[in-house]
Short mmCIF file of C-alpha atoms in Angstrom, two decimals:
data_model
loop_
_atom_site.label_atom_id
_atom_site.label_comp_id
_atom_site.label_asym_id
_atom_site.label_seq_id
_atom_site.Cartn_x
_atom_site.Cartn_y
_atom_site.Cartn_z
CA MET A 1419 1.10 -38.37 15.85
CA ASN A 1420 3.46 -39.69 18.54
CA VAL A 1421 4.71 -43.25 18.07
CA ALA A 1422 6.26 -45.38 20.81
CA VAL A 1423 8.73 -47.92 19.46
CA LEU A 1424 9.21 -50.71 22.00
CA PHE A 1425 12.01 -53.12 21.29
CA ASP A 1426 13.85 -55.98 22.92
CA SER A 1427 17.58 -55.64 22.39
CA VAL A 1428 18.33 -58.97 24.07
CA GLU A 1429 21.73 -60.52 23.43
CA GLY A 1430 22.93 -63.85 24.73
CA GLY A 1431 21.54 -64.82 28.12
CA GLU A 1432 20.00 -61.48 29.06
CA ALA A 1433 16.34 -61.06 29.95
CA GLY A 1434 14.31 -61.19 26.78
CA VAL A 1435 10.83 -61.66 25.37
CA GLY A 1436 10.07 -64.80 27.39
CA THR A 1437 11.20 -63.38 30.74
CA VAL A 1438 8.50 -63.28 33.43
CA LEU A 1439 8.30 -60.77 36.29
CA ALA A 1440 5.61 -61.26 38.97
CA GLY A 1441 3.65 -63.58 36.69
CA GLU A 1442 3.60 -61.28 33.64
CA GLU A 1443 5.92 -61.10 30.65
CA LEU A 1444 8.56 -58.43 31.19
CA TYR A 1445 7.59 -56.46 28.07
CA SER A 1446 3.95 -56.17 29.23
CA TYR A 1447 4.79 -53.59 31.90
CA SER A 1448 6.28 -51.11 29.42
CA LEU A 1449 3.65 -51.90 26.82
CA LYS A 1450 0.86 -51.06 29.26
CA VAL A 1451 2.41 -47.71 30.24
CA PHE A 1452 2.77 -46.64 26.62
CA TYR A 1453 -0.61 -48.05 25.57
CA LEU A 1454 -2.45 -46.16 28.30
CA HIS A 1455 -0.42 -42.94 27.94
CA PRO A 1456 -2.56 -40.14 26.46
CA GLY A 1457 0.40 -38.62 24.61
CA ILE A 1458 1.15 -41.78 22.62
CA ASP A 1459 -0.99 -42.41 19.55
CA CYS A 1460 0.50 -45.61 18.14
CA ILE A 1461 2.84 -48.37 19.30
CA VAL A 1462 5.34 -50.42 17.32
CA MET A 1463 6.60 -53.63 18.95
CA MET A 1464 9.95 -54.59 17.41
CA ARG A 1465 11.77 -57.95 17.44
CA CYS A 1466 8.67 -59.70 18.66
CA GLY A 1467 8.64 -63.48 18.14
CA SER A 1468 5.44 -65.31 17.22
CA GLY A 1469 4.85 -66.50 20.79
CA ALA A 1470 5.20 -62.98 22.15
CA ALA A 1471 2.93 -61.58 19.42
CA ALA A 1472 0.04 -63.66 20.74
CA GLY A 1473 0.75 -62.35 24.24
CA VAL A 1474 0.81 -58.76 23.02
CA GLU A 1475 -2.57 -59.21 21.36
CA ARG A 1476 -3.97 -60.79 24.54
CA TYR A 1477 -2.77 -57.89 26.71
CA ILE A 1478 -4.06 -55.26 24.26
CA GLY A 1479 -7.45 -56.96 24.06
CA GLY A 1480 -7.76 -56.92 27.85
CA TRP A 1481 -6.78 -53.26 28.12
CA LYS A 1482 -9.20 -52.26 25.36
CA ALA A 1483 -12.02 -53.89 27.30
CA GLU A 1484 -10.91 -52.60 30.70
CA TYR A 1485 -9.97 -49.02 29.83
CA GLY A 1486 -11.89 -48.38 26.61
CA ILE A 1487 -8.72 -47.33 24.77
CA ASP A 1488 -8.15 -48.45 21.20
CA LYS A 1489 -4.76 -47.50 19.76
CA PRO A 1490 -3.05 -49.09 16.78
CA VAL A 1491 -0.30 -51.52 17.78
CA TRP A 1492 2.01 -52.80 15.05
CA ILE A 1493 3.72 -56.06 15.93
CA CYS A 1494 6.87 -56.51 13.88
CA GLN A 1495 8.30 -59.98 13.70
CA GLU A 1496 12.04 -60.54 13.50
CA GLY A 1497 13.46 -59.77 10.10
CA ARG A 1498 11.64 -56.46 9.65
CA SER A 1499 13.71 -53.36 9.96
CA LEU A 1500 12.91 -50.41 12.18
CA ARG A 1501 12.58 -48.28 9.05
CA GLN A 1502 9.89 -50.62 7.65
CA ALA A 1503 8.01 -50.73 10.94
CA ILE A 1504 7.92 -47.02 11.66
CA GLY A 1505 7.22 -46.24 8.03
CA LYS A 1506 4.05 -48.31 8.20
CA ALA A 1507 3.00 -46.93 11.59
CA GLY A 1508 3.61 -43.33 10.57
CA LYS A 1509 1.15 -43.18 7.67
CA ASN A 1510 -2.10 -41.28 8.05
CA ALA A 1511 -5.36 -42.10 6.25
CA GLU A 1512 -4.09 -40.41 3.08
CA GLY A 1513 -0.86 -42.43 3.14
CA GLU A 1514 1.31 -39.46 4.13
CA GLN A 1515 3.92 -39.44 6.89
CA ALA A 1516 2.28 -37.87 9.93
CA VAL A 1517 4.67 -38.61 12.81
CA ASP A 1518 5.69 -35.75 15.08
CA LEU A 1519 7.73 -37.77 17.56
CA TYR A 1520 9.18 -41.26 18.00
CA VAL A 1521 9.73 -42.43 21.58
CA LEU A 1522 12.09 -45.43 21.80
CA HIS A 1523 12.09 -47.80 24.78
CA ASP A 1524 13.86 -51.10 25.51
CA THR A 1525 11.33 -53.44 27.12
CA ARG A 1526 14.02 -55.09 29.24
CA TYR A 1527 13.58 -52.05 31.50
CA PRO A 1528 9.95 -52.32 32.64
CA PHE A 1529 9.99 -49.62 35.32
CA VAL A 1530 8.87 -46.73 33.15
CA ASP A 1531 5.94 -44.56 34.18
CA ALA A 1532 3.71 -41.93 32.57
CA ASP A 1533 5.77 -39.06 34.01
CA MET A 1534 8.95 -40.42 32.42
CA VAL A 1535 7.19 -40.62 29.06
CA TYR A 1536 6.03 -36.99 29.40
CA ARG A 1537 9.58 -35.88 30.23
CA VAL A 1538 11.00 -37.67 27.19
CA MET A 1539 8.29 -36.16 24.98
CA GLU A 1540 9.22 -32.66 26.14
#
């Protein structure tokens, strides 16, 4: 299993969860690339506030309907550690760790494409 861990490392006045680019939340661009990528099996959204969590669920619901893809997406509110989040996402049906690769991406940088993800996975 390959898990994409998308996080927002915002500090101070930098672009963060509420930042909009061309009418969409900044994080949605990266989220869509990883959600639609055939090499990614699960997504963990880190440091996601309650307002952004509703947006994530809205985007995922639309993509499920549009593309017919249904991947698990774990939305981790502030206060949860990366270790807790990836530990939960990395369990298989038997409760064993089944992760082959973690791909980390900061959502403040939305211009990622499928080819970049493939190169990182290599």
